[in-house]
CSV table of C-alpha atoms in Angstrom, one decimal:
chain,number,residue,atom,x,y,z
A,1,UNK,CA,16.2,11.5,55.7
A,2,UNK,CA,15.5,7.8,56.1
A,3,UNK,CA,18.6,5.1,56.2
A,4,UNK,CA,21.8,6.4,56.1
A,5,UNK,CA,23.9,5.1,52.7
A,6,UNK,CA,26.5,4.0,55.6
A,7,UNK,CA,24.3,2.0,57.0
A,8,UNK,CA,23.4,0.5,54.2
A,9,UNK,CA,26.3,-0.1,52.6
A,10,UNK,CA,27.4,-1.6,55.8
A,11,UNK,CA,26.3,-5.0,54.8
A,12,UNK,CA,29.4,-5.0,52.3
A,13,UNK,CA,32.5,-7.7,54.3
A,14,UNK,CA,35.6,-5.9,54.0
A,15,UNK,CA,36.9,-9.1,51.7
A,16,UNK,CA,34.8,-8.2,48.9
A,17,UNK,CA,36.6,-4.4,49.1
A,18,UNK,CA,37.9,-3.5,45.3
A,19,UNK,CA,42.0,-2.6,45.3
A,20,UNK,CA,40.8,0.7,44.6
A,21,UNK,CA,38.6,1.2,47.2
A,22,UNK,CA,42.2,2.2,49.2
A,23,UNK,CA,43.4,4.5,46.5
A,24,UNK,CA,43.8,8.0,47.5
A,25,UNK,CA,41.6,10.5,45.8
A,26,UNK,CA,44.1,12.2,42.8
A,27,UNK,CA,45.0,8.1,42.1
A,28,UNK,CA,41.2,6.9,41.9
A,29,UNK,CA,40.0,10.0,39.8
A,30,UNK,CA,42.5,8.8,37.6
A,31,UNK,CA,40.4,5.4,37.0
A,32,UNK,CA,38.5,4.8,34.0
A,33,UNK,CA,34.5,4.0,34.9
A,34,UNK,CA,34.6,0.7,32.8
A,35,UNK,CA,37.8,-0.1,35.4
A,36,UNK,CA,35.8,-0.1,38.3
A,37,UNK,CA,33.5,-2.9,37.5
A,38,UNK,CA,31.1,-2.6,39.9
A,39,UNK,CA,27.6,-4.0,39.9
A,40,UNK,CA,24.2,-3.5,41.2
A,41,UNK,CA,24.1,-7.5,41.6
A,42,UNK,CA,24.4,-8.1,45.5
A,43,UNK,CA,24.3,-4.4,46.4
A,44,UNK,CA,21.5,-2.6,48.6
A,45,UNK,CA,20.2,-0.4,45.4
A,46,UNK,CA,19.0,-4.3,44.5
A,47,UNK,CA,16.9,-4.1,47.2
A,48,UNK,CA,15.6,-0.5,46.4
A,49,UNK,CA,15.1,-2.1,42.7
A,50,UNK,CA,13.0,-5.1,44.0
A,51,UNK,CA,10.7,-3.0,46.3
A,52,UNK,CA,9.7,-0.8,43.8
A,53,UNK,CA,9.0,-4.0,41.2
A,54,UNK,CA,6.9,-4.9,43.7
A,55,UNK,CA,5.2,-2.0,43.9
A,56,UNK,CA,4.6,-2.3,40.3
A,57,UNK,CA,3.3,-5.7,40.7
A,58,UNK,CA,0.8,-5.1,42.8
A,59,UNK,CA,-0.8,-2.3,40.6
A,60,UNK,CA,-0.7,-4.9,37.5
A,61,UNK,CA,2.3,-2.5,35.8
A,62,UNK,CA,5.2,-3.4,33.7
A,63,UNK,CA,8.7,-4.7,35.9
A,64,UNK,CA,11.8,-2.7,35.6
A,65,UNK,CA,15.0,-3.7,35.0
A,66,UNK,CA,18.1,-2.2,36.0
A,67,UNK,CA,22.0,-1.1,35.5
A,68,UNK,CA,24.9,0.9,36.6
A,69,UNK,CA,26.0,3.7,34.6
A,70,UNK,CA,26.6,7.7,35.0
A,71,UNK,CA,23.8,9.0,36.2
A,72,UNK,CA,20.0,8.6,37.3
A,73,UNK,CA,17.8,8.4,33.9
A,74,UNK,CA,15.2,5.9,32.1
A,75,UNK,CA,15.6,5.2,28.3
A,76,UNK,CA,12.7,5.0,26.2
A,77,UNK,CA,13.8,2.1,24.6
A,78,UNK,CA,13.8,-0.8,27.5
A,79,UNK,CA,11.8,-0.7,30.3
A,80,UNK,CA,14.8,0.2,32.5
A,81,UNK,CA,16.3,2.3,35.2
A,82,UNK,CA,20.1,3.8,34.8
A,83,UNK,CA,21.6,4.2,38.8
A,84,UNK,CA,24.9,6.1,39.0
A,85,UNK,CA,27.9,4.2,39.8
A,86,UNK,CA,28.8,6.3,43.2
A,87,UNK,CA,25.9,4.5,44.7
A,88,UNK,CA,27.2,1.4,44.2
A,89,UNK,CA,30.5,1.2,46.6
A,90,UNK,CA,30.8,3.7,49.9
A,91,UNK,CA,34.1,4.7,48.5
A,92,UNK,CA,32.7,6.1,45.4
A,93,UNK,CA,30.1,8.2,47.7
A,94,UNK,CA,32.7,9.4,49.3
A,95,UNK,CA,34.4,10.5,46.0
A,96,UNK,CA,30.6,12.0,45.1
A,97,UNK,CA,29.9,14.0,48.3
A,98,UNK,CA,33.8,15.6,48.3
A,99,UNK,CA,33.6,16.3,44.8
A,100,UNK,CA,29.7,17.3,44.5
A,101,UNK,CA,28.8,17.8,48.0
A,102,UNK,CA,25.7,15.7,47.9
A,103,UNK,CA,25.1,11.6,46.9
A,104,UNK,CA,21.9,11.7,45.1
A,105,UNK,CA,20.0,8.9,46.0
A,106,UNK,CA,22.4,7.8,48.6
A,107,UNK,CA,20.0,6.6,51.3
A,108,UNK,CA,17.0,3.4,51.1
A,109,UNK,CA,14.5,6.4,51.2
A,110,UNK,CA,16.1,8.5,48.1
A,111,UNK,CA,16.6,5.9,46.1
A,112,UNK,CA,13.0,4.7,46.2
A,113,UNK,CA,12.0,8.2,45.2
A,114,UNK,CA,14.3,8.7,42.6
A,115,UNK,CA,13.3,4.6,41.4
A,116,UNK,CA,9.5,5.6,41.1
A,117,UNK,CA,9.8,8.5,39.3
A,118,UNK,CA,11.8,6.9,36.7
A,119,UNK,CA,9.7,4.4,36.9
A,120,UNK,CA,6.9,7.1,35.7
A,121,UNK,CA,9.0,7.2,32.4
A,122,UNK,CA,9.2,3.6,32.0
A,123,UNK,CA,5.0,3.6,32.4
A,124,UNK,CA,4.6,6.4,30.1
A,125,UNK,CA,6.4,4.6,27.7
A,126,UNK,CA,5.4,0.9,28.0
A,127,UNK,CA,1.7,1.9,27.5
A,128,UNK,CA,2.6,4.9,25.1
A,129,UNK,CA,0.3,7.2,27.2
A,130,UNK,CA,1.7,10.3,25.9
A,131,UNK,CA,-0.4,9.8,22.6
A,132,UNK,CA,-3.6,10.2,24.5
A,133,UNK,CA,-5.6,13.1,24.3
A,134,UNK,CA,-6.4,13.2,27.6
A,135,UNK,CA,-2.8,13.1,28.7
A,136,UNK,CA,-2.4,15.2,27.0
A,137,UNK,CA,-4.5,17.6,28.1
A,138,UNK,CA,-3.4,17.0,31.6
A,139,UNK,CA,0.5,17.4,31.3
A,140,UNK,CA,1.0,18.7,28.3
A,141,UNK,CA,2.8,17.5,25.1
A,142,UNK,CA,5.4,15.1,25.6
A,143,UNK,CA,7.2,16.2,22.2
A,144,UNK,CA,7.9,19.8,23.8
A,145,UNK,CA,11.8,20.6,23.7
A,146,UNK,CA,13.6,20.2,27.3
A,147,UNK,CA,14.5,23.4,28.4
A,148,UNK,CA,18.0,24.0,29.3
A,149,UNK,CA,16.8,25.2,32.7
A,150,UNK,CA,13.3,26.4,34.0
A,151,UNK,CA,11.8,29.1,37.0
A,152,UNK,CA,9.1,26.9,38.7
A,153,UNK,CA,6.7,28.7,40.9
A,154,UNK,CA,7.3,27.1,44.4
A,155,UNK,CA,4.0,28.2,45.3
A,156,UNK,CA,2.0,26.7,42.7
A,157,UNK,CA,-0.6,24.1,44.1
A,158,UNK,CA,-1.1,22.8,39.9
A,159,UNK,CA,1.7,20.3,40.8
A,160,UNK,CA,3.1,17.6,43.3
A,161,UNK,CA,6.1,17.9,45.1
A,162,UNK,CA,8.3,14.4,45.3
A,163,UNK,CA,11.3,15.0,44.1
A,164,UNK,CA,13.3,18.4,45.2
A,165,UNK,CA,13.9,21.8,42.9
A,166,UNK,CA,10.0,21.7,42.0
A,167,UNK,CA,11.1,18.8,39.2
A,168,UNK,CA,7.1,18.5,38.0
A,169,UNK,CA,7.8,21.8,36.7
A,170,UNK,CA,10.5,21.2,34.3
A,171,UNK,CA,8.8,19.1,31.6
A,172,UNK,CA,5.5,17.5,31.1
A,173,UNK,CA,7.1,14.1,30.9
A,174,UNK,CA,8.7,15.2,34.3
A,175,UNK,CA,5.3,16.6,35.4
A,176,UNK,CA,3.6,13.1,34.6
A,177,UNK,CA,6.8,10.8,36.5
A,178,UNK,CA,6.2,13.0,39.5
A,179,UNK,CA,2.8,12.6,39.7
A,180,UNK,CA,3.0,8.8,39.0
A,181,UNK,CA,5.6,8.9,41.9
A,182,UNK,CA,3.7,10.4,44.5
A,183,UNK,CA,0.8,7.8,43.4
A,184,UNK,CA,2.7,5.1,43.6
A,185,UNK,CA,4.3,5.7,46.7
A,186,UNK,CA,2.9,3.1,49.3
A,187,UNK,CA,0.9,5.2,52.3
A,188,UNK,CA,1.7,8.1,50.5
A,189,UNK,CA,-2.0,9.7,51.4
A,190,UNK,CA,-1.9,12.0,48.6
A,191,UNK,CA,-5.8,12.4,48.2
A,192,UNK,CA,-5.3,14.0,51.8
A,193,UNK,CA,-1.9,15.8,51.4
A,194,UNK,CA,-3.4,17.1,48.0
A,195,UNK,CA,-6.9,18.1,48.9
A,196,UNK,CA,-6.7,21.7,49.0
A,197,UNK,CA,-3.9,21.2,46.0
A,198,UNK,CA,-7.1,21.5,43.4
A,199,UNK,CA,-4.8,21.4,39.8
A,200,UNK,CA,-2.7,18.3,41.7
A,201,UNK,CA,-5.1,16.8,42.9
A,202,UNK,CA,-6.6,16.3,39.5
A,203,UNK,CA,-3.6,15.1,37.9
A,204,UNK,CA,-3.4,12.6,40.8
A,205,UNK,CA,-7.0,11.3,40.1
A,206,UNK,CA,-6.5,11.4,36.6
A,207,UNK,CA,-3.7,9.2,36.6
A,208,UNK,CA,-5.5,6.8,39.2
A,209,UNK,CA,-8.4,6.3,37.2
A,210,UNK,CA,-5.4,5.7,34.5
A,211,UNK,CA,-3.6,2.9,36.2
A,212,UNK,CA,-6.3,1.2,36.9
A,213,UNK,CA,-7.4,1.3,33.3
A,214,UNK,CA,-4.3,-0.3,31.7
A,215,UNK,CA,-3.7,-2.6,34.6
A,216,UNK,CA,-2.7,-6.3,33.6
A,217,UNK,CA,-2.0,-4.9,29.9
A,218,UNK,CA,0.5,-6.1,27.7
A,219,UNK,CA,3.6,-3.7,27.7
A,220,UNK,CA,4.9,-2.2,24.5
A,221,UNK,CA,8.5,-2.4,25.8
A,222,UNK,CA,9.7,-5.7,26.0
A,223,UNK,CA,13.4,-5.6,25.2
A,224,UNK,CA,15.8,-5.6,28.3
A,225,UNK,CA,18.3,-3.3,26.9
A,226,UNK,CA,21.3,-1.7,28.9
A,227,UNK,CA,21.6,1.5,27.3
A,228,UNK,CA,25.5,3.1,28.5
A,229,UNK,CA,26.7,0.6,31.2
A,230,UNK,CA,29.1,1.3,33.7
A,231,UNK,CA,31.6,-1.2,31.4
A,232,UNK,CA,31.5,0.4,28.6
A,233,UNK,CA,32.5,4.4,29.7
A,234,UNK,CA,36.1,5.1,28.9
A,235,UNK,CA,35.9,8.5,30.9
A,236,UNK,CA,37.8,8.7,34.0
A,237,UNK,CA,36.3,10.0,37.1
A,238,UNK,CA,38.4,13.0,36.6
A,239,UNK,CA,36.6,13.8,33.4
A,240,UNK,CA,33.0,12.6,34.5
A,241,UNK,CA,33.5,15.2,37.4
A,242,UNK,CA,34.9,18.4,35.6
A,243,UNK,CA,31.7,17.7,33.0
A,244,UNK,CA,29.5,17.3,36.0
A,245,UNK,CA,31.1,20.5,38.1
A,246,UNK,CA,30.6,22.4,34.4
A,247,UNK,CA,27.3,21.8,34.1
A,248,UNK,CA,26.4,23.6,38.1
A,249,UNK,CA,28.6,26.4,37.5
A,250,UNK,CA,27.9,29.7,38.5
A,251,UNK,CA,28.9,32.7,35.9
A,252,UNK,CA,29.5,35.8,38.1
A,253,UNK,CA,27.4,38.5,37.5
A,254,UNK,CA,26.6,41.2,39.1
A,255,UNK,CA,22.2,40.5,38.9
A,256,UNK,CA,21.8,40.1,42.6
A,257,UNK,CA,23.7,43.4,43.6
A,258,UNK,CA,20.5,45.3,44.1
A,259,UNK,CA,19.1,42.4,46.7
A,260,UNK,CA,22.9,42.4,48.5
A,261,UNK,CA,22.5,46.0,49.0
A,262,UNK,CA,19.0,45.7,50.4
A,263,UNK,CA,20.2,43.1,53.2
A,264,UNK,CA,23.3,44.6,53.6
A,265,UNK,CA,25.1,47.9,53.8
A,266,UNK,CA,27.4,50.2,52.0
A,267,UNK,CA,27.2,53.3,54.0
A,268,UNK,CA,30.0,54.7,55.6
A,269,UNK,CA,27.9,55.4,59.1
A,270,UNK,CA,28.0,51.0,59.3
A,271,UNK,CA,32.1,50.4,58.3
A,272,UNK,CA,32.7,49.8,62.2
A,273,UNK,CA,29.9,46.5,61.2
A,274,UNK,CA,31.8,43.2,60.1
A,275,UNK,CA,32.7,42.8,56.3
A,276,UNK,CA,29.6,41.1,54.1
A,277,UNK,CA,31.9,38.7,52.8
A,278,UNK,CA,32.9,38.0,56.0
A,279,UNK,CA,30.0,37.3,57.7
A,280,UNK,CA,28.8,34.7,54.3
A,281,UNK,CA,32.1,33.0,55.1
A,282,UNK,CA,31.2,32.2,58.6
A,283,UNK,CA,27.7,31.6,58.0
A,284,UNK,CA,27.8,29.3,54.8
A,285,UNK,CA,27.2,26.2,56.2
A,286,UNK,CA,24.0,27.4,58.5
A,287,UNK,CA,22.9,29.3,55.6
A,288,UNK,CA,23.5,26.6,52.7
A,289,UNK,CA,21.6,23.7,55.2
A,290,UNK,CA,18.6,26.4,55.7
A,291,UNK,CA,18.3,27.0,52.2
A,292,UNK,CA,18.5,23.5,51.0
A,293,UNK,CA,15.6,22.4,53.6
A,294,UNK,CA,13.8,24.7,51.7
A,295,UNK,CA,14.5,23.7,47.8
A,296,UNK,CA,16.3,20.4,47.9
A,297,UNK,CA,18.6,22.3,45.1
A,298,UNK,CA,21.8,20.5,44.9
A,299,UNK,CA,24.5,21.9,47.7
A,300,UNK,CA,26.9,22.3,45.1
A,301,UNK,CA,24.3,24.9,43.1
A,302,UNK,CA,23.8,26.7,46.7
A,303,UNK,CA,27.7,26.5,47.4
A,304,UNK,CA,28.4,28.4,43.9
A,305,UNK,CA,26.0,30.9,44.6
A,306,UNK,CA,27.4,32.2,48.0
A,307,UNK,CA,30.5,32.2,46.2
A,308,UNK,CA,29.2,34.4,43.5
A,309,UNK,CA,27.5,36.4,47.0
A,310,UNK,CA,30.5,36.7,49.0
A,311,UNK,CA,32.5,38.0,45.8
A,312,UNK,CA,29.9,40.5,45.2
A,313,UNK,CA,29.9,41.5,48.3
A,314,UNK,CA,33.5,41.8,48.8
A,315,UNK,CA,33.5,43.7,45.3
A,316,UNK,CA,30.5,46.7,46.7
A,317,UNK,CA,32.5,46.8,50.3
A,318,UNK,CA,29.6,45.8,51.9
A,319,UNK,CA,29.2,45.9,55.7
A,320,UNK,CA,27.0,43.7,57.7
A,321,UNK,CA,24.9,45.4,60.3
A,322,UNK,CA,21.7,44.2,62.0
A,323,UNK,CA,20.7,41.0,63.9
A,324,UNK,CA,22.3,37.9,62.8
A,325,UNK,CA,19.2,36.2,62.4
A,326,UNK,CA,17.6,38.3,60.2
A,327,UNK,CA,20.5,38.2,57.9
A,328,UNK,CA,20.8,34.3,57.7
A,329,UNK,CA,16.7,34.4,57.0
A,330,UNK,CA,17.4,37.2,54.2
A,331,UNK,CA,19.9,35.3,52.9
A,332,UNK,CA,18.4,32.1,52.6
A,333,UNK,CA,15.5,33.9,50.5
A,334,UNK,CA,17.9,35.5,48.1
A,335,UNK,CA,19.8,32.2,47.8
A,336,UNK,CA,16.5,29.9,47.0
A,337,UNK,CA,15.2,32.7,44.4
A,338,UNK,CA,18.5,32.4,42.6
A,339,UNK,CA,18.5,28.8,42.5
A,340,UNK,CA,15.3,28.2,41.5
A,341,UNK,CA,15.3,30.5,38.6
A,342,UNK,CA,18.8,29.3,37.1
């Protein structure tokens, strides 16, 4: 997956450590976000920042600017790029991957994907391209309401793929970033990748023909705004996190029974077989890293689901008999269907 954030944050001398960088876990969760004051000045997400203004140079776009708040997003007020404090100290990854079980953006190569799809927002909004017709007609209206989750198709060749969970899907605005991303992206070879991708592929050439057209042009966003900086969050880490972990719970329900009972067994002729739940215990982590090579869904979205599985499956006394392998591979199906259709 590219650098590792370790590495990365490597470059830090153990002088410059914050006091409560050595704070156990219960003492730092305590900490407000404005407390932390950390900064993007002099950290490797600068670097990420300057390659991809340099990117943007070089097609004659608008520069970004950026600042450390809560989480990934791109006002549409400043032509600007919110990055999530965790990525800006390796002891607030290490807080993000216990509590969340991923880092978003936590290596040179994620954070350059994230960067250029924002930076999709900041285009669309700088040259107001989601008034054109033709944008229009190519993405769809920007105006429509964000849904509170979506079912993308993973087999649908009308979109790219750049960011994981089939983002293009979600929105046309999201549609449009992604596709900006993917053109963007240096070597990225997309009329190749994309040439049997026919719906793609036209987005793709669309918004090359775009770029080109409103290269060197004046930007309509000119104000360098900060919109919710780091210093100015009262929450704690504590509350950031139970909002966070609320957001990718999993209600139990009993929906997937039906596909539990396909893969597994409830008949009395299999109870000398191991116990379902059993065998999801043992094979979470094989089973979790399968699926997520797959969809890119977040681990903690995959880890609630098997925990919804292995409840159900407890719950139905199911048994696990057949070949090991053929019940990881089933699994992993069931798991990315459920995900993706959250």
């Amino acid at each position: 997956m590219g650098d590792s954030g370790g590495t990365l944050w490597s470059m830090r001398t153990k002088t410059r450590q914050p006091w409560w960088s050595f704070l156990p876990d219960d003492e730092l969760l305590q900490m407000r976000l404005k407390d932390l004051h950390v900064s993007l000045e002099g950290s490797w997400l600068q670097n990420s920042v300057e390659t991809l203004n340099g990117e943007l140079k070089r097609k004659g776009l608008v520069q970004a600017h950026a600042w450390i708040s809560d989480e990934w997003f791109s006002p549409d007020t400043t032509p600007g790029i919110a990055i999530p404090f965790y990525l800006a100290h390796p002891r607030l990854a290490r807080l993000e991957r216990k509590m969340f079980k991923d880092v978003e953006g936590g290596t040179r190569r994620q954070s350059l994907q994230i960067l250029r799809h924002e930076a999709g927002h900041i285009v669309q909004h700088a040259y107001a391209l989601h008034r054109r017709r033709k944008w229009q007609d190519t993405f769809g209206r920007s105006s429509t309401a964000y849904p509170e989750s979506y079912r993308p198709n993973p087999n649908s060749k009308n979109f790219v793929q750049h960011l994981p969970r089939w983002y293009a899907q979600s929105h046309p605005d999201e549609d449009f970033a992604e596709t900006f991303a993917v053109w963007l992206t240096p070597r990225s070879n997309w009329k190749r990748k994309y040439a049997e991708w026919p719906g793609a592929l036209a987005k793709l050439e669309y918004v090359d023909g775009l770029m080109g057209e409103i290269a060197g042009s004046k930007s309509g966003l000119t104000r360098r705004l900060e919109v919710d900086p780091v210093g100015r969050l009262n929450q704690t880490l504590a509350q950031h996190y139970e909002q966070k972990l609320a957001w990718y719970a999993v209600d139990t329900d009993t929906r997937y029974d039906k596909d539990l009972l396909r893969i597994f067994s409830n008949d009395p002729k299999h109870s000398h077989r191991p116990p379902a739940s059993k065998f999801l215990r043992h094979n979470r982590v094989a089973i979790r890293e399968s699926a997520w090579r797959v969809s890119g869904a977040y681990q903690i979205a995959l880890d609630n689901t098997i925990d919804l599985l292995i409840s159900r499956a407890r719950a139905l006394k199911l048994r696990a008999p057949g070949r090991e392998y053929e019940l990881r591979r089933s699994l992993v199906r069931l798991l990315n269907n459920k995900v993706a259709h959250q």
